[in-house]
Coordinates of C-alpha atoms in Angstrom, one line a residue:
X1 CA 198.4 272.7 81.6
X2 CA 200.4 275.1 83.3
X3 CA 203.4 276.0 81.6
X4 CA 206.7 273.9 83.1
X5 CA 210.4 275.2 82.1
X6 CA 212.6 272.4 81.9
X7 CA 214.7 274.7 84.8
X8 CA 213.7 273.4 88.1
X9 CA 212.3 276.7 88.8
X10 CA 211.2 279.7 86.0
X11 CA 211.5 282.9 86.9
X12 CA 209.3 285.2 87.8
X13 CA 209.4 287.0 84.4
X14 CA 209.3 284.2 82.5
X15 CA 206.0 282.9 84.4
X16 CA 204.2 286.1 84.0
X17 CA 204.4 285.7 80.5
X18 CA 204.2 281.9 79.8
X19 CA 202.7 280.4 83.2
X20 CA 199.2 278.5 82.4
X21 CA 198.8 279.7 78.5
X22 CA 196.2 278.3 76.3
X23 CA 197.1 275.9 73.7
X24 CA 194.9 277.0 70.3
X25 CA 195.2 273.4 68.6
X26 CA 193.1 274.7 65.8
X27 CA 194.3 277.6 64.6
X28 CA 197.4 277.9 66.5
X29 CA 196.9 281.5 67.9
X30 CA 199.7 282.7 70.2
X31 CA 197.5 284.9 72.7
X32 CA 194.9 283.0 74.3
X33 CA 192.1 284.0 72.6
X34 CA 188.9 285.7 74.0
X35 CA 186.1 282.5 74.3
X36 CA 183.1 284.6 74.0
X37 CA 180.3 282.4 74.6
X38 CA 177.4 282.2 77.2
X39 CA 177.5 278.0 76.8
X40 CA 179.3 275.1 75.5
X41 CA 177.8 272.7 72.7
X42 CA 177.5 269.1 73.7
X43 CA 178.3 266.3 71.2
X44 CA 175.9 263.8 72.5
X45 CA 173.1 263.0 75.2
X46 CA 175.9 260.9 77.4
X47 CA 178.8 264.2 77.1
X48 CA 175.7 266.3 78.4
X49 CA 175.0 263.9 81.0
X50 CA 178.8 263.8 82.4
X51 CA 179.5 267.3 82.2
X52 CA 176.8 268.0 84.7
X53 CA 177.3 264.9 86.6
X54 CA 181.4 266.1 86.6
X55 CA 182.3 263.1 85.1
X56 CA 184.0 265.2 81.6
X57 CA 185.3 268.3 83.1
X58 CA 184.7 270.3 80.1
X59 CA 183.0 273.4 79.7
X60 CA 179.3 274.1 80.2
X61 CA 178.3 277.3 80.9
X62 CA 180.7 280.5 80.9
X63 CA 179.0 281.2 84.6
X64 CA 180.8 278.2 85.5
X65 CA 183.8 278.4 83.8
X66 CA 185.5 279.4 80.7
X67 CA 188.4 278.8 78.8
X68 CA 190.0 282.2 78.8
X69 CA 189.1 282.6 82.4
X70 CA 191.0 279.1 82.6
X71 CA 193.9 280.3 81.4
X72 CA 194.4 283.2 83.7
X73 CA 193.2 281.0 87.0
X74 CA 196.2 278.8 86.2
X75 CA 198.7 281.9 85.4
X76 CA 197.8 283.4 88.8
X77 CA 197.8 279.8 90.1
X78 CA 201.9 279.3 89.4
X79 CA 202.6 283.0 90.6
X80 CA 201.2 282.8 94.0
X81 CA 202.2 279.0 94.3
X82 CA 199.0 278.0 94.7
X83 CA 197.3 275.1 93.5
X84 CA 194.1 276.5 92.3
X85 CA 192.3 279.8 91.5
X86 CA 189.0 281.3 90.6
X87 CA 188.8 284.6 89.1
X88 CA 185.5 286.4 89.6
X89 CA 184.1 290.1 88.5
X90 CA 185.5 292.1 91.1
X91 CA 188.1 292.4 93.9
X92 CA 185.4 292.5 96.2
X93 CA 183.7 289.9 94.8
X94 CA 186.8 287.5 95.1
X95 CA 186.9 288.8 99.3
X96 CA 182.7 288.0 98.9
X97 CA 183.2 284.6 97.7
X98 CA 186.5 283.4 99.6
X99 CA 185.1 284.5 103.1
X100 CA 181.4 282.5 102.0
X101 CA 183.4 279.8 101.3
X102 CA 184.7 279.2 104.7
X103 CA 181.7 280.8 107.0
X104 CA 178.2 281.0 107.8
X105 CA 175.8 282.5 110.0
X106 CA 176.8 282.6 113.4
X107 CA 180.5 282.5 112.5
X108 CA 183.2 284.8 113.3
X109 CA 186.0 286.1 111.4
X110 CA 189.2 287.8 112.9
X111 CA 190.6 290.7 110.8
X112 CA 193.3 293.3 110.9
X113 CA 192.3 296.8 111.5
X114 CA 194.0 298.6 108.8
X115 CA 192.0 297.2 105.7
X116 CA 190.5 299.1 102.4
X117 CA 187.6 301.0 103.3
X118 CA 185.2 298.8 100.9
X119 CA 186.5 295.3 102.4
X120 CA 185.5 296.8 105.9
X121 CA 182.0 297.8 104.6
X122 CA 181.5 294.3 103.6
X123 CA 182.9 292.7 107.0
X124 CA 180.2 295.2 108.8
X125 CA 177.3 295.6 106.3
X126 CA 177.3 293.0 104.2
X127 CA 178.4 289.8 106.1
X128 CA 176.4 291.4 109.3
X129 CA 172.9 291.4 107.2
X130 CA 174.5 287.1 106.6
X131 CA 175.0 286.8 110.6
X132 CA 178.8 286.5 110.2
X133 CA 180.3 288.5 112.3
X134 CA 183.8 290.3 111.7
X135 CA 185.8 291.6 114.2
X136 CA 189.0 294.0 114.1
X137 CA 191.9 293.4 116.3
X138 CA 193.6 296.9 117.7
X139 CA 196.9 296.1 116.4
X140 CA 198.3 293.6 114.1
X141 CA 201.7 293.1 115.0
X142 CA 201.0 291.8 118.4
X143 CA 200.1 287.9 117.8
X144 CA 199.2 287.3 121.3
X145 CA 196.1 289.5 120.4
X146 CA 195.1 287.5 117.6
X147 CA 195.4 284.6 120.0
X148 CA 193.2 286.0 122.7
X149 CA 190.5 287.2 120.3
X150 CA 189.9 283.9 118.4
X151 CA 186.8 282.3 119.5
X152 CA 185.3 278.7 118.9
X153 CA 183.3 280.0 116.0
X154 CA 185.8 281.6 114.4
X155 CA 186.1 281.0 111.2
X156 CA 189.2 282.5 109.5
X157 CA 191.8 285.4 110.1
X158 CA 192.1 288.2 107.6
X159 CA 194.6 290.7 106.7
X160 CA 196.3 292.8 103.9
X161 CA 199.9 292.1 103.0
X162 CA 200.4 296.0 102.4
X163 CA 197.2 298.0 104.4
X164 CA 195.3 300.1 101.7
X165 CA 196.4 303.6 102.6
X166 CA 198.2 303.2 105.8
X167 CA 201.2 300.7 104.0
X168 CA 201.5 298.5 107.7
X169 CA 202.7 295.1 106.5
X170 CA 201.6 292.2 108.2
X171 CA 203.6 289.5 110.2
X172 CA 202.5 287.1 107.4
X173 CA 204.1 284.1 109.2
X174 CA 203.6 285.0 112.8
X175 CA 199.7 285.4 112.0
X176 CA 199.6 282.5 109.6
X177 CA 201.5 280.2 113.0
X178 CA 198.1 281.6 115.2
X179 CA 195.6 280.9 112.1
X180 CA 197.1 277.2 112.2
X181 CA 197.4 276.4 115.7
X182 CA 193.4 278.0 116.0
X183 CA 192.8 275.2 112.9
X184 CA 191.4 278.1 110.8
X185 CA 192.7 279.5 107.5
X186 CA 194.6 282.7 106.5
X187 CA 193.4 285.1 104.5
X188 CA 195.7 287.4 102.5
X189 CA 194.5 290.4 100.8
X190 CA 197.7 290.8 98.6
X191 CA 196.3 293.0 95.8
X192 CA 199.0 296.2 96.9
X193 CA 202.1 293.7 96.8
X194 CA 201.3 291.6 93.6
X195 CA 203.1 288.1 94.0
X196 CA 206.4 289.9 92.4
X197 CA 206.7 292.2 95.5
X198 CA 205.6 289.1 98.2
X199 CA 203.8 285.4 97.6
X200 CA 202.0 285.3 101.2
X201 CA 201.6 281.4 100.6
X202 CA 205.5 281.0 100.9
X203 CA 204.8 282.3 104.4
X204 CA 202.2 280.6 105.6
X205 CA 198.9 282.0 103.9
X206 CA 195.5 279.8 103.1
X207 CA 194.2 281.5 100.7
X208 CA 195.2 284.5 98.8
X209 CA 193.0 287.0 97.1
X210 CA 193.4 290.1 94.7
X211 CA 191.4 293.0 93.0
X212 CA 193.0 292.3 89.8
X213 CA 191.7 295.9 88.6
X214 CA 194.5 296.7 90.2
X215 CA 198.2 295.9 89.7
X216 CA 197.7 293.2 88.2
X217 CA 196.1 294.4 85.5
X218 CA 197.8 297.8 85.3
X219 CA 196.4 299.6 82.6
X220 CA 192.9 300.3 84.8
X221 CA 190.7 299.2 81.8
X222 CA 188.9 296.4 83.4
X223 CA 187.5 294.9 87.1
X224 CA 188.3 291.5 88.3
X225 CA 189.4 289.5 90.8
X226 CA 190.7 286.2 92.0
X227 CA 190.9 283.9 94.6
X228 CA 194.0 281.3 95.4
X229 CA 193.6 278.6 97.4
X230 CA 197.3 277.0 98.5
X231 CA 195.7 273.5 98.7
X232 CA 197.5 272.6 101.9
X233 CA 194.5 273.2 104.5
X234 CA 193.0 270.5 106.3
X235 CA 189.1 271.5 106.3
X236 CA 188.3 268.1 108.6
X237 CA 190.9 268.8 111.2
X238 CA 188.1 270.2 113.3
X239 CA 185.0 268.2 113.5
X240 CA 182.2 270.4 112.4
X241 CA 184.1 273.5 111.5
X242 CA 183.7 273.4 107.5
X243 CA 180.3 271.1 107.4
X244 CA 180.0 272.3 103.6
X245 CA 183.0 271.2 102.6
X246 CA 183.4 267.7 105.1
X247 CA 179.6 266.1 104.8
X248 CA 177.6 264.4 101.9
X249 CA 176.2 267.0 99.6
X250 CA 173.1 266.4 97.3
X251 CA 174.9 268.2 94.7
X252 CA 177.5 265.6 94.4
X253 CA 175.2 262.6 94.7
X254 CA 176.2 262.3 98.3
X255 CA 179.3 262.7 98.6
X256 CA 181.2 265.3 100.6
X257 CA 183.3 268.1 98.6
X258 CA 186.6 266.7 100.4
X259 CA 185.7 263.4 98.8
X260 CA 185.1 264.2 95.0
X261 CA 187.8 266.8 94.8
X262 CA 190.4 266.3 97.0
X263 CA 192.7 269.5 98.1
X264 CA 190.8 271.1 95.4
X265 CA 187.6 271.1 97.4
X266 CA 187.5 275.0 98.8
X267 CA 187.6 276.0 94.9
X268 CA 185.4 273.2 93.8
X269 CA 183.1 274.8 96.0
X270 CA 183.9 278.3 95.3
X271 CA 183.2 277.3 91.3
X272 CA 179.8 275.6 92.4
X273 CA 178.3 277.3 94.6
X274 CA 179.1 281.2 96.0
X275 CA 180.5 282.0 92.6
X276 CA 178.4 279.8 90.7
X277 CA 174.9 281.1 92.5
X278 CA 175.9 284.0 93.4
X279 CA 177.0 284.8 89.7
X280 CA 179.8 287.4 90.1
X281 CA 181.4 286.2 86.6
X282 CA 184.3 287.9 85.1
X283 CA 183.4 288.1 81.9
X284 CA 186.3 286.7 79.1
X285 CA 187.2 289.9 77.7
X286 CA 188.1 291.2 81.0
X287 CA 189.9 288.3 81.8
X288 CA 191.8 288.5 78.5
X289 CA 192.6 292.1 79.4
X290 CA 194.2 291.3 83.1
X291 CA 196.1 288.5 81.1
X292 CA 197.9 291.2 79.1
X293 CA 198.8 293.2 82.0
X294 CA 199.9 290.4 84.0
X295 CA 202.8 289.9 81.0
X296 CA 204.2 293.2 82.2
X297 CA 203.6 293.0 86.1
X298 CA 207.9 292.3 87.4
X299 CA 208.8 295.8 85.2
X300 CA 205.8 298.2 86.4
X301 CA 205.7 297.0 89.9
X302 CA 209.3 297.1 90.3
X303 CA 210.0 300.8 88.6
X304 CA 206.5 302.2 90.6
X305 CA 207.9 300.5 94.0
X306 CA 211.5 302.2 93.4
X307 CA 209.7 305.5 92.5
X308 CA 207.4 305.3 95.3
X309 CA 210.4 305.0 97.9
X310 CA 212.0 307.7 96.6
X311 CA 208.9 310.2 96.7
X312 CA 208.5 308.6 100.0
X313 CA 211.7 309.6 101.4
X314 CA 211.5 313.6 99.8
X315 CA 208.0 313.8 101.3
X316 CA 209.9 313.2 104.4
X317 CA 211.7 316.1 104.4
X318 CA 209.1 318.4 103.5
X319 CA 208.1 320.7 106.2
X320 CA 204.2 320.9 105.3
X321 CA 204.0 317.0 106.0
X322 CA 203.7 315.6 109.9
X323 CA 204.2 312.0 108.7
X324 CA 204.6 309.3 105.5
X325 CA 203.1 306.1 105.7
X326 CA 205.6 304.5 103.5
X327 CA 206.7 300.5 105.1
X328 CA 209.9 301.5 102.8
X329 CA 211.5 304.2 105.6
X330 CA 213.7 303.3 108.1
X331 CA 211.0 305.7 110.2
X332 CA 207.9 303.3 109.9
X333 CA 207.0 301.0 112.6
X334 CA 206.1 298.4 109.8
X335 CA 210.0 298.6 108.0
X336 CA 211.6 295.7 109.9
X337 CA 208.3 293.2 108.6
X338 CA 209.0 295.1 105.2
X339 CA 212.6 293.9 105.3
X340 CA 211.6 290.9 105.9
X341 CA 208.4 290.4 103.6
X342 CA 209.4 293.0 100.4
X343 CA 212.9 292.7 99.7
X344 CA 211.7 293.6 96.0
X345 CA 210.1 296.6 97.1
X346 CA 207.5 297.7 99.5
X347 CA 204.8 298.7 97.1
X348 CA 203.5 301.7 94.6
X349 CA 201.0 303.2 97.0
X350 CA 201.8 305.3 100.3
X351 CA 199.8 308.1 102.2
X352 CA 201.2 310.9 104.0
X353 CA 199.8 313.5 106.6
X354 CA 199.7 317.3 105.7
X355 CA 200.2 320.2 108.5
X356 CA 197.2 321.8 108.7
X357 CA 194.0 318.9 108.4
X358 CA 191.7 318.7 105.8
X359 CA 191.9 322.7 104.0
X360 CA 195.6 322.2 103.1
X361 CA 194.9 319.1 101.8
X362 CA 192.4 320.2 99.8
X363 CA 194.7 323.2 98.2
X364 CA 197.1 320.7 97.5
X365 CA 194.7 317.8 96.2
X366 CA 193.3 320.7 93.6
X367 CA 196.7 322.0 93.0
X368 CA 198.3 318.9 91.1
X369 CA 198.1 318.5 87.7
X370 CA 200.0 315.0 86.7
X371 CA 198.7 313.2 89.4
X372 CA 194.9 311.8 88.6
X373 CA 192.3 312.6 90.9
X374 CA 190.5 309.6 91.2
X375 CA 189.6 306.0 93.9
X376 CA 191.8 303.6 92.0
X377 CA 195.7 302.8 92.5
X378 CA 197.7 300.5 90.2
X379 CA 197.3 302.3 87.3
X380 CA 200.1 302.6 85.1
X381 CA 199.5 306.8 85.8
X382 CA 199.8 308.5 88.9
X383 CA 196.6 308.8 90.8
X384 CA 195.7 310.7 94.2
X385 CA 193.1 310.5 96.7
X386 CA 191.5 311.9 99.9
X387 CA 190.3 309.0 101.8
X388 CA 188.5 311.1 104.6
X389 CA 185.8 312.5 102.3
X390 CA 185.6 310.0 99.6
X391 CA 186.3 306.5 100.3
X392 CA 186.4 306.6 104.0
X393 CA 183.3 309.4 104.1
X394 CA 180.6 307.1 105.0
X395 CA 182.7 305.5 108.4
X396 CA 182.1 307.3 111.9
X397 CA 185.1 309.5 113.0
X398 CA 186.3 307.0 115.8
X399 CA 186.5 304.3 113.1
X400 CA 188.3 306.9 110.7
X401 CA 190.9 307.4 113.8
X402 CA 191.4 303.4 114.8
X403 CA 191.8 303.4 110.9
X404 CA 194.4 306.6 111.0
X405 CA 192.5 308.1 108.4
X406 CA 192.8 312.2 109.4
X407 CA 191.7 315.1 107.5
X408 CA 195.2 316.1 106.4
X409 CA 195.8 312.2 105.0
X410 CA 196.4 312.2 101.2
X411 CA 197.0 308.8 99.4
X412 CA 199.5 308.3 96.5
X413 CA 199.4 305.4 93.4
X414 CA 202.9 305.8 92.0
X415 CA 202.9 305.0 88.1
X416 CA 205.4 305.0 85.7
X417 CA 206.0 308.3 85.1
X418 CA 209.6 309.9 85.3
X419 CA 210.2 310.4 89.4
X420 CA 211.1 314.1 88.7
X421 CA 208.3 315.0 87.3
X422 CA 206.0 313.3 89.8
X423 CA 208.1 315.9 92.4
X424 CA 207.3 318.7 89.9
X425 CA 203.8 317.9 90.4
X426 CA 203.9 317.5 94.3
X427 CA 205.8 320.9 94.5
X428 CA 202.5 322.9 93.0
X429 CA 200.2 321.0 95.8
X430 CA 202.7 322.4 98.7
X431 CA 203.3 325.8 97.2
X432 CA 199.0 326.1 97.2
X433 CA 199.4 324.8 101.0
X434 CA 202.0 327.8 101.6
X435 CA 199.8 330.2 99.6
X436 CA 196.7 329.2 102.2
X437 CA 198.3 329.3 105.3
X438 CA 199.3 332.8 103.7
X439 CA 195.6 333.9 103.1
X440 CA 194.8 332.4 106.5
X441 CA 197.4 334.6 108.6
X442 CA 196.8 337.8 106.5
X443 CA 192.7 337.2 107.2
X444 CA 193.7 336.8 111.0
X445 CA 196.1 339.7 110.9
X446 CA 193.2 342.2 109.5
X447 CA 191.4 340.7 112.7
X448 CA 191.1 343.0 116.2
X449 CA 193.3 341.4 118.9
X450 CA 190.9 339.6 120.3
X451 CA 190.2 337.8 117.3
X452 CA 193.9 337.6 116.3
X453 CA 194.1 334.9 119.4
X454 CA 191.2 333.3 118.5
X455 CA 191.8 333.2 114.9
X456 CA 194.9 331.4 115.8
X457 CA 193.5 329.0 118.3
X458 CA 190.9 327.7 115.6
X459 CA 193.6 327.5 113.4
X460 CA 195.3 324.8 115.6
X461 CA 192.5 323.1 116.3
X462 CA 192.1 322.5 113.0
X463 CA 195.0 320.9 112.9
X464 CA 197.3 323.4 111.4
X465 CA 200.6 325.3 113.4
X466 CA 200.2 328.2 110.7

């Protein structure tokens, strides 16, 4: 059972350490053990039969459940204020099983425009092959647009609490009200915020997903994902919308998932169908590593968010920077929503656009020494990436433009280093940008007059003011 404090409401730090912890009656181990077992022994014929029939809730096979994984699920459900959670092999797997448990061929999903590039690819390429259409609203802040673009076959609304890498903040309560009025669940990816900064379920979200590989684990040593169900969505409110949950199922001896599992129907369907049959199972070893990371979540994310805010403010004052994407800045279009939903901090991922386009970004990127160049976020180490030539390179220019992914954009994931050391490292990047601009000016000055004019024009077209 989940940890219950004598207090009415245990604090977040208490929950992240104790919630869902496993009671090792056999040996008294204080830390949840790693149950590295593919399957689990049955005592007798009757127990095997009852477990497969669902009358005995004991473990059968790790693909369908494991004690180490269950402990992590309980902790994450508690931290997100959900009824139940299901852990899977990655964040991508979490989103896949979450959507496949609400939508089928011929259905429609409506998403915010600004989403992680892997999510966009899953939506447009992966789900497209399954016959599920995903559309993107042009302006996620415009609740009327969300309403207008809902169709009779829409089965979910989707957004990220803090968008990666543009740092847009979604109006959780506003979009959840739109979803509720339409009779569809609102799915929120809370990877960048984590439940320490915001709990989307408290603002009306029905389902929450995470890449647990990021801030939840914090150490960059494990892949994992989770789907958290609030347990409050009425799956039978719209007749025929979710037949896989409301109609008789042969695997349940003719009962429906709602009849057999009540408020737990959605997570039961994921465990029994989308996760179990497609097979993106989380290794118990990775579950253990993620659980260890969660125990320091508030300490890490609190410090990382504070450092990110300081860096964003500093970056905004640099003459080589055209714009900074960080919702904690008063100049950011999402600042009002950040103040409303993220009072503890606005996260540790930010991006900024350099004058000079890709050439400046390349010079900056290659000059830093403390920031690790890699496509990851949420690590204790600070990371840097150039999205336009890496994570978003497969997208066409128009799609990148709609997502505000320009050649001069660099993404930072802020770690636990001293802020002063990070500033010094970023100064190396700016020095390299200035040196690059100087070299281009010198090269242009060596050309004949007409060529100098052409060179200056070309530089401006590339995004540099020289």
